Coordinates of C-alpha atoms and ligand atoms in Angstrom, one line a residue:
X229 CA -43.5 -57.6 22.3
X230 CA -46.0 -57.6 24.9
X231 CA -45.9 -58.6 28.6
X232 CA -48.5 -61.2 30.0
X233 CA -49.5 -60.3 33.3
X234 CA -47.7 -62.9 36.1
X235 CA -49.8 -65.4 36.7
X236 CA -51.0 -65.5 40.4
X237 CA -49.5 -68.4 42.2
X238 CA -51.3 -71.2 43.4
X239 CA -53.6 -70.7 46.4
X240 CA -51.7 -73.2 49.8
X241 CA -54.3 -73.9 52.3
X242 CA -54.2 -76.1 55.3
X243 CA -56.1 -78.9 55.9
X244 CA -58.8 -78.8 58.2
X245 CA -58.2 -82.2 59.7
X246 CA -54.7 -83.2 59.4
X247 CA -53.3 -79.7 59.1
X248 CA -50.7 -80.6 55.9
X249 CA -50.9 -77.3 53.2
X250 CA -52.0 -78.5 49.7
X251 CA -53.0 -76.4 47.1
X252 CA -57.2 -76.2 46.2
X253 CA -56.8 -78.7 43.5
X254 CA -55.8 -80.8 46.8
X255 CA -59.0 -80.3 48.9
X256 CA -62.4 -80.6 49.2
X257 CA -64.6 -78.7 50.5
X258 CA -67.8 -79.3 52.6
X259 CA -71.1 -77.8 51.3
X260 CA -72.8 -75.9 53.9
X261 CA -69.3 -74.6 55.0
X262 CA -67.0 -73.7 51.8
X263 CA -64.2 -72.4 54.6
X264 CA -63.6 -76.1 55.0
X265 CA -61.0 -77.5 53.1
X266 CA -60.3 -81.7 53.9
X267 CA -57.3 -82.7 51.7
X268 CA -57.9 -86.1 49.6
X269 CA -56.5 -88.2 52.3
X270 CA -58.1 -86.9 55.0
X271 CA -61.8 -87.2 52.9
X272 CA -60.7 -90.9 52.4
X273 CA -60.1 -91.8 56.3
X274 CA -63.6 -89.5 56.7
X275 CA -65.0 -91.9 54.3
X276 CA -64.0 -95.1 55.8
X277 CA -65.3 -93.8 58.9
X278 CA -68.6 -93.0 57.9
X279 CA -68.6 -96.5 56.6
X280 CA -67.8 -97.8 59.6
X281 CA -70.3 -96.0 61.4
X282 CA -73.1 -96.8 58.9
X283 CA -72.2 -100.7 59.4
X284 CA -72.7 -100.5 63.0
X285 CA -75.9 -99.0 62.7
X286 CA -77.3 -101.3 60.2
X287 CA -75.8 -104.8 60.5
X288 CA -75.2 -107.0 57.3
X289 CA -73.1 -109.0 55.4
X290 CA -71.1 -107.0 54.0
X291 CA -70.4 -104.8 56.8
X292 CA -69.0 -107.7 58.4
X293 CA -66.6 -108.2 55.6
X294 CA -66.2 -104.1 55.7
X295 CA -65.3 -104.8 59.8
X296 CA -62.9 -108.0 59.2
X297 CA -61.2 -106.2 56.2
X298 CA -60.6 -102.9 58.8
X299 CA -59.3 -105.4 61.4
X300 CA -57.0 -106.7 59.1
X301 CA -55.9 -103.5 58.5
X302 CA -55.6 -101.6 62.0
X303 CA -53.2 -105.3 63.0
X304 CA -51.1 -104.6 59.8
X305 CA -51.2 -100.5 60.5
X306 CA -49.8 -101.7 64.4
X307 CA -47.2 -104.1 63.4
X308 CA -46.1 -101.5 60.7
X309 CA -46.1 -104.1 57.9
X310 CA -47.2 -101.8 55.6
X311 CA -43.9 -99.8 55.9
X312 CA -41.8 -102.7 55.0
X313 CA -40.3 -102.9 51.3
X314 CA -42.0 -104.5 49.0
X315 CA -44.5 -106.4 51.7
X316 CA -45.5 -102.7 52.1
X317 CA -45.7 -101.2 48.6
X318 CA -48.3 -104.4 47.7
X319 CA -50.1 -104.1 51.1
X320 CA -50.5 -99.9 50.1
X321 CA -51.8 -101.0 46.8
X322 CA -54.1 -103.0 48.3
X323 CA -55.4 -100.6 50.5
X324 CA -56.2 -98.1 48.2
X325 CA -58.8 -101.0 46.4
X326 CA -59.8 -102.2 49.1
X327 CA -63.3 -100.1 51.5
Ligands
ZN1039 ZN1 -55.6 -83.9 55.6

């Protein structure tokens, strides 16, 4: 019978923007600076925001629709809609397929 070695356990670091612990499967990291660690979240606001800051740069279309659809959003965020039942499991769904 032979003994395997205990498996190390699984590496917790903090987020570096919301400060929440996830494990590394949970982060990503930036490129120049691999001691940052963003969980998915986190990199998905980041995201949005770049977005939003590339639309008001460069005007179109689209980031119009981009600035109604985070409008919509914010309102729904403030009246807490989004927490509400079933109202708030389709309105999370729709987030998450929505830029
Ligand atoms: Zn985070």
């Amino acid at each position: 019978m032979t003994v395997q070695p205990e498996k190390a356990s699984a590496v917790v670091e903090s987020c570096w923007c919301c400060g929440t612990q996830y494990s590394e499967a949970e982060l990503v990291r930036l490129g120049q600076h691999p001691e940052v660690g963003v969980c998915l979240r986190c990199a998905r606001w980041l995201q949005r925001r770049a977005v939003q800051r590339l639309d008001e740069r460069h005007p179109s279309p689209g980031g119009r629709l981009r600035g109604g659809i985070r409008a919509i959003r914010a309102t729904v965020i403030r009246k807490g809609w989004h927490q509400r039942g079933q109202l708030g499991v389709l309105l999370r769904w729709l987030d998450r397929h929505l830029p």
